[in-house]
Coordinates of C-alpha atoms (C1' of nucleotides) in Angstrom, one line a residue:
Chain A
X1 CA 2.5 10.4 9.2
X2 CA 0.0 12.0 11.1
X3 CA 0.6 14.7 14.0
X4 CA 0.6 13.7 17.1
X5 CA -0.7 15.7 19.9
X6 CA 1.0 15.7 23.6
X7 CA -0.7 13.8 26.0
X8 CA -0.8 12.2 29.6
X9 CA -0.3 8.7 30.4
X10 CA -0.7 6.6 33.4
X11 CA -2.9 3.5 34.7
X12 CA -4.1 4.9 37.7
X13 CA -8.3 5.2 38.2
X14 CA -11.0 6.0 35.7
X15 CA -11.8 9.1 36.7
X16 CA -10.5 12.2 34.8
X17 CA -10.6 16.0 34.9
X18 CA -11.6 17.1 31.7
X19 CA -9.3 19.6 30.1
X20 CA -10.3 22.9 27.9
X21 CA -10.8 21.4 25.2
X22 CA -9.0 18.5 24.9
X23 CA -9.8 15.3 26.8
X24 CA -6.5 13.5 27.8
X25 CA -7.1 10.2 29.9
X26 CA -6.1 6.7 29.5
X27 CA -8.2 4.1 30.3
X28 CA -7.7 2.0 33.5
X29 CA -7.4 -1.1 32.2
X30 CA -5.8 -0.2 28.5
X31 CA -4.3 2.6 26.7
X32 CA -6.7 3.3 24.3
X33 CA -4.1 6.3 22.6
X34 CA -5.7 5.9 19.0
X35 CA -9.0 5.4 19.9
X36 CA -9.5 7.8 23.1
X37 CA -7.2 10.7 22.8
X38 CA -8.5 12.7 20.0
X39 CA -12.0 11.5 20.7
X40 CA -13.6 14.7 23.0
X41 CA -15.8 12.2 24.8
X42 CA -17.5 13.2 28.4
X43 CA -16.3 11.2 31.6
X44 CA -19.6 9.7 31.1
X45 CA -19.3 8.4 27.5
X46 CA -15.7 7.4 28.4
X47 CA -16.4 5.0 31.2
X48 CA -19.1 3.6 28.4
X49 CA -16.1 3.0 25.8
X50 CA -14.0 1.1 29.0
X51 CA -16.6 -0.6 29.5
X52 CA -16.0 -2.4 25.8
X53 CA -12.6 -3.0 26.3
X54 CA -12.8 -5.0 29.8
X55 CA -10.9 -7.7 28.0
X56 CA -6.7 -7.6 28.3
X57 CA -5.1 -10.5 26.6
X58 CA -1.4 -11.7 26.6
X59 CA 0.2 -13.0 23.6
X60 CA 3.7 -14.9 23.6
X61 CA 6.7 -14.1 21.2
X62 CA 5.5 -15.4 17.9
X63 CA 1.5 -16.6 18.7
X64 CA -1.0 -15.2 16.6
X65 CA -3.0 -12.6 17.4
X66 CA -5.3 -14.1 14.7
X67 CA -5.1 -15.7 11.4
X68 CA -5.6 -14.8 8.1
X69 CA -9.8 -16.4 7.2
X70 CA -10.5 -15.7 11.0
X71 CA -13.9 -14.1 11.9
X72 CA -13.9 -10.8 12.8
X73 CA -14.9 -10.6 16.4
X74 CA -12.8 -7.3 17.6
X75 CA -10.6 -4.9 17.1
X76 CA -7.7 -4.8 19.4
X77 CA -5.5 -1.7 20.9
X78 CA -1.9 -3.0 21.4
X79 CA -1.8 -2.4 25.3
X80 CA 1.9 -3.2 25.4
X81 CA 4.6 -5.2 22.8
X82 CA 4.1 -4.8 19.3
X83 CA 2.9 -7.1 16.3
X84 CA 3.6 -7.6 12.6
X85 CA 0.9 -7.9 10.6
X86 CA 1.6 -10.2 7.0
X87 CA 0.0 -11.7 4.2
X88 CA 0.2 -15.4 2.3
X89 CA 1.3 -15.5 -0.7
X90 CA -0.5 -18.4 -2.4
X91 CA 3.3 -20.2 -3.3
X92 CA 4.5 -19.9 0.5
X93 CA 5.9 -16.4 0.4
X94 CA 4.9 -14.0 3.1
X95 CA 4.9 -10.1 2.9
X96 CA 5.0 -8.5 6.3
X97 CA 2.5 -5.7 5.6
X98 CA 2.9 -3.6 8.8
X99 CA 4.3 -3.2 12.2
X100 CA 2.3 -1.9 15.5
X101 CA 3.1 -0.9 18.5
X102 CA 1.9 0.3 21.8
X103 CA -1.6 2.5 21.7
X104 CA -2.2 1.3 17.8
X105 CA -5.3 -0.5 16.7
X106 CA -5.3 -3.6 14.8
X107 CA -7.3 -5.7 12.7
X108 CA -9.1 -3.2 10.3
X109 CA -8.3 -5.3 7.5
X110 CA -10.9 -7.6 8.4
X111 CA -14.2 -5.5 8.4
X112 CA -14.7 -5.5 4.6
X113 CA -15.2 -9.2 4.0
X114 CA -15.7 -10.0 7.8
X115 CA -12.6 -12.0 7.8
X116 CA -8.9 -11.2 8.4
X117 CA -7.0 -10.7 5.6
X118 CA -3.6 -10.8 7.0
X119 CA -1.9 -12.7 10.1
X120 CA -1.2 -11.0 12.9
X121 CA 2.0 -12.1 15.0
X122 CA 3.1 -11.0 17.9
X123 CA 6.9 -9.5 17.7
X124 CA 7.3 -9.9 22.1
X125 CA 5.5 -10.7 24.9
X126 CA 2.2 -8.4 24.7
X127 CA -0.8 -7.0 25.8
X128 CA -3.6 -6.5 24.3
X129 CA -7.3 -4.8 25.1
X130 CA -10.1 -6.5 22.8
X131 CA -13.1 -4.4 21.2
X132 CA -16.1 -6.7 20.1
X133 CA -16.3 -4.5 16.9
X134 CA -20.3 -4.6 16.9
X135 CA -20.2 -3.0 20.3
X136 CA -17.9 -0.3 18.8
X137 CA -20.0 0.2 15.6
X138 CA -23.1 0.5 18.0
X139 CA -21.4 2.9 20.4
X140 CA -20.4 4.8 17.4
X141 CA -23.7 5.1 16.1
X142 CA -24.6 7.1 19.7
X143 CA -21.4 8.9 20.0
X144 CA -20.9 11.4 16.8
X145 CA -17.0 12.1 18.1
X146 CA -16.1 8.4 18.3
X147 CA -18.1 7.1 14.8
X148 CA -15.7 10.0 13.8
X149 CA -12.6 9.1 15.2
X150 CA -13.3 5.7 14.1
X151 CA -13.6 6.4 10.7
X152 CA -10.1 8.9 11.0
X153 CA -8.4 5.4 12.3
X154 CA -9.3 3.7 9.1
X155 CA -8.3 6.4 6.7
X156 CA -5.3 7.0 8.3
X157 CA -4.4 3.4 7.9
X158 CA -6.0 4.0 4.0
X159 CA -3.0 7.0 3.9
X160 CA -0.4 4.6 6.0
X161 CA -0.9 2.2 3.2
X162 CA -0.4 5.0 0.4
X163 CA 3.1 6.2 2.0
X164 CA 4.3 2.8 1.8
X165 CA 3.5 2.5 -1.9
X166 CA 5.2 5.4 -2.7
X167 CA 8.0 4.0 -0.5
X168 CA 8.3 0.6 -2.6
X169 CA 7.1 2.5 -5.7
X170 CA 9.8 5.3 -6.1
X171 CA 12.3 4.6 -3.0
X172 CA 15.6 2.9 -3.5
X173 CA 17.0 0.6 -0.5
X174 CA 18.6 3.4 1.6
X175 CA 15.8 5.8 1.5
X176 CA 13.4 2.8 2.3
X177 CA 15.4 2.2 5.4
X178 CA 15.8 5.9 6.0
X179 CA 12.1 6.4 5.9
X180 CA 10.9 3.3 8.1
X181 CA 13.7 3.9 11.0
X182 CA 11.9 7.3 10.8
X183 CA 8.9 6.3 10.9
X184 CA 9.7 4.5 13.7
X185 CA 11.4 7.2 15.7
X186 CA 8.3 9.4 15.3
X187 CA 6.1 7.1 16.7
X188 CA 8.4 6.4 19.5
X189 CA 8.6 10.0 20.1
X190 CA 4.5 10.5 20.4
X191 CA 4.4 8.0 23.0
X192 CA 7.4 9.7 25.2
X193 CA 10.1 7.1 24.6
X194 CA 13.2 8.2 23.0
X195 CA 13.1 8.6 19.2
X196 CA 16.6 8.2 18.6
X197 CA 17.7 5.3 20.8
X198 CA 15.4 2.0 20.9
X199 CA 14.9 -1.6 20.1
X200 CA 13.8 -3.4 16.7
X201 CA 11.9 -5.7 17.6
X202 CA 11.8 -7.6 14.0
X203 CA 14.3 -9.4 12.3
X204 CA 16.3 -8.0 9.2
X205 CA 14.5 -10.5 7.5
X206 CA 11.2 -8.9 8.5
X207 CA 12.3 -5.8 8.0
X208 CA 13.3 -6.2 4.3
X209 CA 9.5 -8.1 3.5
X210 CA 7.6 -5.1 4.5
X211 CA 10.3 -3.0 2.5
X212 CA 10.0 -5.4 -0.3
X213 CA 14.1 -6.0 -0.3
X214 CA 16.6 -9.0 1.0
X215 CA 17.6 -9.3 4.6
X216 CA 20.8 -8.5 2.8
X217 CA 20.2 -5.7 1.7
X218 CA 19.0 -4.1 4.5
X219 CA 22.0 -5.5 6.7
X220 CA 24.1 -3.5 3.5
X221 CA 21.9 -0.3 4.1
X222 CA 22.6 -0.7 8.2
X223 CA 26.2 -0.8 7.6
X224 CA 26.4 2.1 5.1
X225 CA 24.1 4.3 7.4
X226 CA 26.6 3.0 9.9
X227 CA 30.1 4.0 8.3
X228 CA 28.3 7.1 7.4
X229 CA 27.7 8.0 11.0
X230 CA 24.3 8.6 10.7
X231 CA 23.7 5.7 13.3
X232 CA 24.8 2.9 15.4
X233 CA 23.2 -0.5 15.5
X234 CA 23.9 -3.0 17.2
X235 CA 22.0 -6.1 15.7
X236 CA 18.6 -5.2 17.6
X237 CA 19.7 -2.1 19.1
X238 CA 20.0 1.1 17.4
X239 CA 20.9 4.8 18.4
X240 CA 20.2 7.5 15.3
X241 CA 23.0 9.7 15.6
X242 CA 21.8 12.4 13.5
X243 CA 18.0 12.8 12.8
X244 CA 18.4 15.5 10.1
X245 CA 21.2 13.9 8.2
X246 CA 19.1 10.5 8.2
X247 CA 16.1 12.8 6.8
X248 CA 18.1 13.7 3.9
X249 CA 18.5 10.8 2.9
X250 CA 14.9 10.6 1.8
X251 CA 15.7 13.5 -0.5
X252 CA 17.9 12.0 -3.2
X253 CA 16.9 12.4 -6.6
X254 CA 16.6 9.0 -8.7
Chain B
X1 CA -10.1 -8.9 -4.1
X2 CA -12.8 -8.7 -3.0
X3 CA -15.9 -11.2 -4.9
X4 CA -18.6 -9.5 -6.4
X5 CA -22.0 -10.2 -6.5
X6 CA -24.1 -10.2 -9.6
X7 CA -26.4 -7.0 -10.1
X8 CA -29.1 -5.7 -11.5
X9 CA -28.0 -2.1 -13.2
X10 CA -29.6 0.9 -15.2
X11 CA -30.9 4.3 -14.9
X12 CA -34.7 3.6 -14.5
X13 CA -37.0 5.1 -11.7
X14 CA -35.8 5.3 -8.3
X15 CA -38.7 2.7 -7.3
X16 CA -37.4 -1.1 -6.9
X17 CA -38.6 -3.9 -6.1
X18 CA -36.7 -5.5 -3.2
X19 CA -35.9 -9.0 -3.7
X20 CA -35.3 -11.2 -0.9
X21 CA -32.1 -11.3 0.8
X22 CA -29.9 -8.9 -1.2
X23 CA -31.4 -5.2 -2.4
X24 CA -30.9 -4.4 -5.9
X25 CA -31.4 -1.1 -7.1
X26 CA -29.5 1.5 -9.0
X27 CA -30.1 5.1 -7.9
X28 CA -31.9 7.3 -9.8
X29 CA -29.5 9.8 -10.6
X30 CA -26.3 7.9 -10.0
X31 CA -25.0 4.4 -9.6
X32 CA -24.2 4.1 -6.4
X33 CA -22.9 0.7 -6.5
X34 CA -20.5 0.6 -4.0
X35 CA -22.2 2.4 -1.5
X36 CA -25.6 0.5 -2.3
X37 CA -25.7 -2.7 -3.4
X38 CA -24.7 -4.8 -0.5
X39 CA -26.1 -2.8 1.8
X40 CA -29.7 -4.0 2.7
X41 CA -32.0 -1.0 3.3
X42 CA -35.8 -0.3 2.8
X43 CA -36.9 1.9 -0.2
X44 CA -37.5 4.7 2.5
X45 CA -33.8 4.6 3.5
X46 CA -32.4 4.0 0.0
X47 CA -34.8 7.3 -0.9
X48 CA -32.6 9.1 2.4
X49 CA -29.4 8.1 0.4
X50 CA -30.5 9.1 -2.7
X51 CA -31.4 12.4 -1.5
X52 CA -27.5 12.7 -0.3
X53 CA -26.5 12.5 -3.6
X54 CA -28.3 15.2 -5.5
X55 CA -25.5 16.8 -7.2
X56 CA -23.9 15.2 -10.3
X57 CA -21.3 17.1 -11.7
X58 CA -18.6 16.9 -14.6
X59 CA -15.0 16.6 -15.2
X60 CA -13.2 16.8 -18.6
X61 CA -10.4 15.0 -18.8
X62 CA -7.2 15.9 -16.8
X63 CA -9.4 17.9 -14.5
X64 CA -9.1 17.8 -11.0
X65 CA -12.0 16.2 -8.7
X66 CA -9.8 17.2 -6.0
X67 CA -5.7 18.4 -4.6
X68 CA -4.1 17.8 -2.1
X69 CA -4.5 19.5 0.9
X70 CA -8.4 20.4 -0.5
X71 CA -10.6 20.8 2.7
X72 CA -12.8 17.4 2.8
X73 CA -16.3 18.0 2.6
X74 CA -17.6 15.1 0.1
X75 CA -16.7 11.3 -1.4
X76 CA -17.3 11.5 -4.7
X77 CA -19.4 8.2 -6.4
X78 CA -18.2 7.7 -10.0
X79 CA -20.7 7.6 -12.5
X80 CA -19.2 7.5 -15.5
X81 CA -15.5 7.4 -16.5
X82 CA -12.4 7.0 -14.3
X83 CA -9.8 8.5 -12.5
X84 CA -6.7 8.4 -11.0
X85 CA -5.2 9.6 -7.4
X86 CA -1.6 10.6 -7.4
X87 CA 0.5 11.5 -4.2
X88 CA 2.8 14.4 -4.8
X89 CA 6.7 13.7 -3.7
X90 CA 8.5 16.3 -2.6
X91 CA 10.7 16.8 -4.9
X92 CA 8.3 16.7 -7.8
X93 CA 7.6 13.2 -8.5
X94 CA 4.5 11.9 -8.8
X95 CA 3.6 8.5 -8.0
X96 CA 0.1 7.2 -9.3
X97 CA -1.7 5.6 -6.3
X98 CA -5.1 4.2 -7.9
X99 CA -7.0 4.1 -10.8
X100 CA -11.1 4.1 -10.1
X101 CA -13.6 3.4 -12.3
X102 CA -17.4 3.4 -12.6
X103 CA -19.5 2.4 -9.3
X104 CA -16.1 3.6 -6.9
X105 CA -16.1 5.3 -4.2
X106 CA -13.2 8.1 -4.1
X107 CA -12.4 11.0 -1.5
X108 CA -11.3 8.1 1.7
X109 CA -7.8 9.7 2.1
X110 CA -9.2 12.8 3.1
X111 CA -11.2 11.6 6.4
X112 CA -8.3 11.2 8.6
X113 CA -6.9 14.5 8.3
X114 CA -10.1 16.1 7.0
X115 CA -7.9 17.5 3.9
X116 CA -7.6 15.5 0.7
X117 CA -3.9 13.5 0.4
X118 CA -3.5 13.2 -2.8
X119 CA -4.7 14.6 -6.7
X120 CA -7.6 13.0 -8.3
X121 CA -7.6 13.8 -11.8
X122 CA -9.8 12.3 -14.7
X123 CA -8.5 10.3 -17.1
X124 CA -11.6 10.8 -19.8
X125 CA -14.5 12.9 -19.1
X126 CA -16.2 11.5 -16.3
X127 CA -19.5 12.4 -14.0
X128 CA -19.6 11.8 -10.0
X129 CA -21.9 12.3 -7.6
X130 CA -21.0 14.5 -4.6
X131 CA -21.9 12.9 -1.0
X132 CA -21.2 15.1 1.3
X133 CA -19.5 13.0 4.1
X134 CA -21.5 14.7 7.1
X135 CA -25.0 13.5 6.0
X136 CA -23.2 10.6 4.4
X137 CA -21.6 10.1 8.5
X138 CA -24.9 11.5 10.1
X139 CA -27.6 9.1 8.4
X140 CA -24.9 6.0 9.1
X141 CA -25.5 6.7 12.8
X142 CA -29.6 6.0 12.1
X143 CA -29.1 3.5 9.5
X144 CA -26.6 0.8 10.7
X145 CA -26.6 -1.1 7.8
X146 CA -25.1 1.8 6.1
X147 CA -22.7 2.3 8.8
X148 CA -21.6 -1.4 8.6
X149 CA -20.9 -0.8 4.4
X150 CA -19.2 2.2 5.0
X151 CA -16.6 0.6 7.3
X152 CA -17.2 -2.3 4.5
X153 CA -15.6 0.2 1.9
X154 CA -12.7 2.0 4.1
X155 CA -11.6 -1.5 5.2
X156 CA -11.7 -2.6 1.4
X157 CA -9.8 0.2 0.6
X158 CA -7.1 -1.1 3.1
X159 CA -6.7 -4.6 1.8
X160 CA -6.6 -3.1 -1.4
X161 CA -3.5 -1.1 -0.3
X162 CA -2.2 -4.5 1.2
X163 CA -2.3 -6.2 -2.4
X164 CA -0.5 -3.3 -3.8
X165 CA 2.4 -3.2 -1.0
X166 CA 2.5 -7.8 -2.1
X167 CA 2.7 -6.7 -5.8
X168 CA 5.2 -3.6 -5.6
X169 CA 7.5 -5.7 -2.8
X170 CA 7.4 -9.0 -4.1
X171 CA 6.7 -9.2 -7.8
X172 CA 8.6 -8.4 -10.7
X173 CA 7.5 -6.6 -13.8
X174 CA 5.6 -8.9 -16.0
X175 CA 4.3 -10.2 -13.1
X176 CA 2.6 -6.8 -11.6
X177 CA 1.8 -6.1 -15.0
X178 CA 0.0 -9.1 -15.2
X179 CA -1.7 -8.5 -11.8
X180 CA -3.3 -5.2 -12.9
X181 CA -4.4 -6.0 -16.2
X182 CA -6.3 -9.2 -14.5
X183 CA -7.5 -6.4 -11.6
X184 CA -9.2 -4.2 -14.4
X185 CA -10.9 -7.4 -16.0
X186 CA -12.3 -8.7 -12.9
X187 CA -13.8 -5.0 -12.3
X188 CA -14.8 -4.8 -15.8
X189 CA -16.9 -8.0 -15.4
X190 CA -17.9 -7.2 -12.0
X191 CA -20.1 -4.3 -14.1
X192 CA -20.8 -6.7 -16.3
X193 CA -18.2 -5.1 -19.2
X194 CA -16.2 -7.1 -21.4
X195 CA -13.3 -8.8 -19.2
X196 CA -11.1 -9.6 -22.1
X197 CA -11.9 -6.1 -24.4
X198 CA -11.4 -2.8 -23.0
X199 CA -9.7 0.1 -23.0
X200 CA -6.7 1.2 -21.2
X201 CA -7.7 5.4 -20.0
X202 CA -3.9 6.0 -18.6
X203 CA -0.6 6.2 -20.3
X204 CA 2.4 3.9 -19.7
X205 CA 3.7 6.6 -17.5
X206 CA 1.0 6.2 -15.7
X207 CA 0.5 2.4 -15.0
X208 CA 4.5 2.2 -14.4
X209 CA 3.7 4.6 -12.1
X210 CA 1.5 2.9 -10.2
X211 CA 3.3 -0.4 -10.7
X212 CA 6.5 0.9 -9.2
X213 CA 8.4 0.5 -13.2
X214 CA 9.4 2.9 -15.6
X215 CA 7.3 3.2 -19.3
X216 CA 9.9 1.8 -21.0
X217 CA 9.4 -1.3 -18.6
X218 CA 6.2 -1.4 -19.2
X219 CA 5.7 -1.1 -22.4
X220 CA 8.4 -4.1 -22.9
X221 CA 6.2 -6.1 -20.9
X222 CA 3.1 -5.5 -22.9
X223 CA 5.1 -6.1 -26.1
X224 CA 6.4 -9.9 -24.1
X225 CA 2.8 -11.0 -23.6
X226 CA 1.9 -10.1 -26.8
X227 CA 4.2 -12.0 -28.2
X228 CA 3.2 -14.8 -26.3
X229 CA 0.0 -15.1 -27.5
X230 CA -1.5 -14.0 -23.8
X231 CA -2.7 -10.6 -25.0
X232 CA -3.0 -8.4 -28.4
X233 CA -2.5 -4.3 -27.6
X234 CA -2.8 -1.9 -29.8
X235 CA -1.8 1.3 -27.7
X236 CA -4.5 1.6 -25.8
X237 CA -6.8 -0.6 -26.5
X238 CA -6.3 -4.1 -25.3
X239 CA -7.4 -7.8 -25.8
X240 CA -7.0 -10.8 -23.1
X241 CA -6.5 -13.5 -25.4
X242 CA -6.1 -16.2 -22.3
X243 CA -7.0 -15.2 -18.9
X244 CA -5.8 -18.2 -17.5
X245 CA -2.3 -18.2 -19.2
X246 CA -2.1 -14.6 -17.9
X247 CA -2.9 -15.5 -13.9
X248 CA -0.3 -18.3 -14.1
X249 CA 1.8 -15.6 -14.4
X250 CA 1.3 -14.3 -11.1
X251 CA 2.7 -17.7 -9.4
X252 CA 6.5 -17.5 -11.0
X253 CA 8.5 -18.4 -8.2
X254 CA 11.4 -15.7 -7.4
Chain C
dC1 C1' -5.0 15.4 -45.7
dA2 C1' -0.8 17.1 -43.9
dT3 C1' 1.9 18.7 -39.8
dG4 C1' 3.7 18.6 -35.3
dG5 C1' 3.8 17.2 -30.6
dA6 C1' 3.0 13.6 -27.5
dT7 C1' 3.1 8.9 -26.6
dT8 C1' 4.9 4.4 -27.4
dT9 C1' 8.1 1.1 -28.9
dT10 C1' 12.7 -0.7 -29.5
dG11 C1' 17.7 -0.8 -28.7
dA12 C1' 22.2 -0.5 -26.2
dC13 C1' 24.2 0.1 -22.0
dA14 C1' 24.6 1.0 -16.8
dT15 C1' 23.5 -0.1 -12.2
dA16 C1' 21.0 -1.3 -8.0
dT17 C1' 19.7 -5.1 -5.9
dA18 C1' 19.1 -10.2 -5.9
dT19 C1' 21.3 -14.4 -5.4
dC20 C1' 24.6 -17.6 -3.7
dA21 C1' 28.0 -18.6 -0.3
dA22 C1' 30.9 -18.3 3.6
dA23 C1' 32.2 -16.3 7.9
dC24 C1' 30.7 -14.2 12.0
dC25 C1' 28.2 -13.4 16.0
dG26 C1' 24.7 -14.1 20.2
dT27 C1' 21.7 -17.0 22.4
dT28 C1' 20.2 -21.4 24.2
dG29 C1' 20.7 -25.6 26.2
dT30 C1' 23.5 -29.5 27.7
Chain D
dA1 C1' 32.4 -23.9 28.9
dC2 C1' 31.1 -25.9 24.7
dA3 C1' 28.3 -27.1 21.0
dA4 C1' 24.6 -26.1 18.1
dC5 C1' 21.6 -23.0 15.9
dG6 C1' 19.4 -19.0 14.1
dG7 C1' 20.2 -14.6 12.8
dT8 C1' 23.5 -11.3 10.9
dT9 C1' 27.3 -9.5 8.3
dT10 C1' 30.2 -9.4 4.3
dG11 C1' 31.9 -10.8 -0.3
dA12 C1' 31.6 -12.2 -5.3
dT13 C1' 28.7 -12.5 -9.1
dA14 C1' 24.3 -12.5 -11.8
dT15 C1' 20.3 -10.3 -13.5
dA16 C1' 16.2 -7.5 -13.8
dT17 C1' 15.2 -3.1 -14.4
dG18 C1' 16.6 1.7 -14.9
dT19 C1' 18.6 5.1 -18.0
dC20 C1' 19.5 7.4 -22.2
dA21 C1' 18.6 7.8 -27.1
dA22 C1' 16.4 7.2 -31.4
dA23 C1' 12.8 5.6 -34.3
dA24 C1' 8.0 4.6 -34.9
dT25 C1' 3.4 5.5 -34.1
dC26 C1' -0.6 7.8 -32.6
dC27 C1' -3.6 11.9 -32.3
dA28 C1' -5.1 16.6 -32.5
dT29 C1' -5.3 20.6 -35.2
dG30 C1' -5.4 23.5 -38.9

DNA sequence: CATGGATTTTGACATATATCAAACCGTTGT
DNA sequence: ACAACGGTTTGATATATGTCAAAATCCATG
């Protein structure tokens, strides 16, 4: 989706030099990637936004990050792991609705009715920084380049959502796969992790909710991909073989 | 989605009355009832907002309010008619992403990249008020209750998307047909329209579009509740005949 | 009021994906 | 090491929806 930008990384202290024009830090007690980076804040105005985020919590394989009709308290930025976010059906059925990992923020769903609107679960062990939303809106209100950024987080989840309805809209099972494996590598590759060899943290059957097919069918579409030589999986693990060949597959008329 | 609140609504003076817990108005020279109604602000502040939105402008049908890749500078309030927002696939395809009616807000999709990321076309001939997003961003940082409803709208806008990723990976035909035609009544009623009689602005094309079906599939689907009993269509125009017959077709198990 | 083009409906058929079922792993615990 | 269990793969079949084609209807225009 949208560019990323290079950037440094590291948990050593608060204080930063500030670069030309972009400021590249990470926080000392949480990788605030989408919130921070883009943001040009001054050292000053930075160590304010830490200060918000003094809270790191650890989630277990499979605990909720929070439920769906939970009060909004805070926002989180996924510190390390990664989360699926899903919806209820009202007869039992769930829909996974997204996937997050490291440096993405979560819980935007539940600002409009000040509830959540979705379960959040996490996918592995994780880490996550909390920020108390009305300290964020109030921070916002002083710092033009965050109430900004802020607002670029929430339409770019607005846009996020608009790709994947195309995707189930117009997308056959192979191109659906296709386009979330790379998705996937894309974001691996803006946080400096290899975009052609990691981990999937979710289950086929996860995988196939948020791309509104059966776990069967995406096992099928692994295979094919597979025989095709386009990739190598291994259950969890999987190695894109050719980035470019998987990228055509998107392209296929009906 | 999300409930609506009753509400007073016309195009008298721009001086209200404010009644006790919840502000009523309807601006002067545009209704804006998304941005305004819930949002609790003094008649100075509403008279601030109101002075955002100075310039109303027309759109025949099929016109465009916007393209993609437009340079945001506004969100456009609908004032009268409707519209719909289309990405643009690569290869050609178009895939209808929204319909928006009287009292929406339109233009989110363009804040995170600052360029528009998708068409909005008219689907009758329609009038919205411009607001440009930096006063719009600029008097949310003095009026937090503003701020608070603009977050209110964005985050809508996301659990919105979140239905449509349920209905277009979960549902089948009849059943998303059923979804959408319930979505326009409760919007219809929510401005205090008919819920049961109204008329349908966009082409079969254009719903299957949006509903991830062919025309042919939709169409079929109209002409199966009809003979049902659960609705009467004649090309566009369309009668509920038993809104509760047509939600229990939402809960159909597979 | 008649004509022509676009939209909609209906039909027959093809196909991608769901469904059901069984076999195959990989992991966990005893 | 073995058993037990959940997740995954693979196979056979069913079905909803797509596709193609023709007829019917609507709507704009002269």
């Amino acid at each position: 989706m949208a560019a990323h930008s290079p950037f440094l990384e590291g948990n050593q202290n608060v204080q930063r030099s500030v670069l030309p024009s972009q400021l590249k830090i990470a926080c000392s007690n949480c990788n605030l990637r989408e919130l921070c980076l883009p943001v040009d804040l001054s050292i000053g105005e930075m160590q304010q936004l830490e200060l918000l985020s003094h809270a790191k919590h650890n989630y277990t394989r499979g605990s909720y990050l929070y439920r769906i009709g939970d009060k909004l308290h805070s926002l989180y930025a996924i510190h390390s792991g990664s989360f699926k976010t899903q919806f209820l059906h009202e007869d039992g059925r769930e829909q996974v609705t997204g996937f997050q990992m490291v440096g993405e923020i979560i819980g935007l769903d539940a600002i409009s009715t000040d509830r959540h609107n979705c379960d959040a679960v996490a996918l592995e062990n994780s880490e996550v920084c909390e920020l108390p939303f009305n300290k964020l809106e109030s921070l916002s209100r002083e710092l033009p380049s965050l109430q900004r950024h802020l607002h670029k987080i929430m339409s770019s989840e607005i846009v996020r959502s608009q790709g994947i309805m195309l995707l189930l809209g117009s997308m056959r099972a192979e191109q659906r796969l296709a386009a979330f494996l790379l998705n996937l590598s894309q974001r691996f590759a803006a946080r400096g992790l290899s975009p052609t060899r990691f981990q999937l943290r979710m289950s086929r059957q996860e995988i196939g909710s948020y791309l509104g097919l059966q776990l069967e069918t995406v096992s099928r579409a692994f295979s094919h991909f597979q025989d095709d030589g386009l990739i190598s999986v291994k259950v969890r693990s999987i190695e894109i073989l050719s980035l470019q060949r998987l990228q055509s597959c998107l392209n296929s008329s009906p």
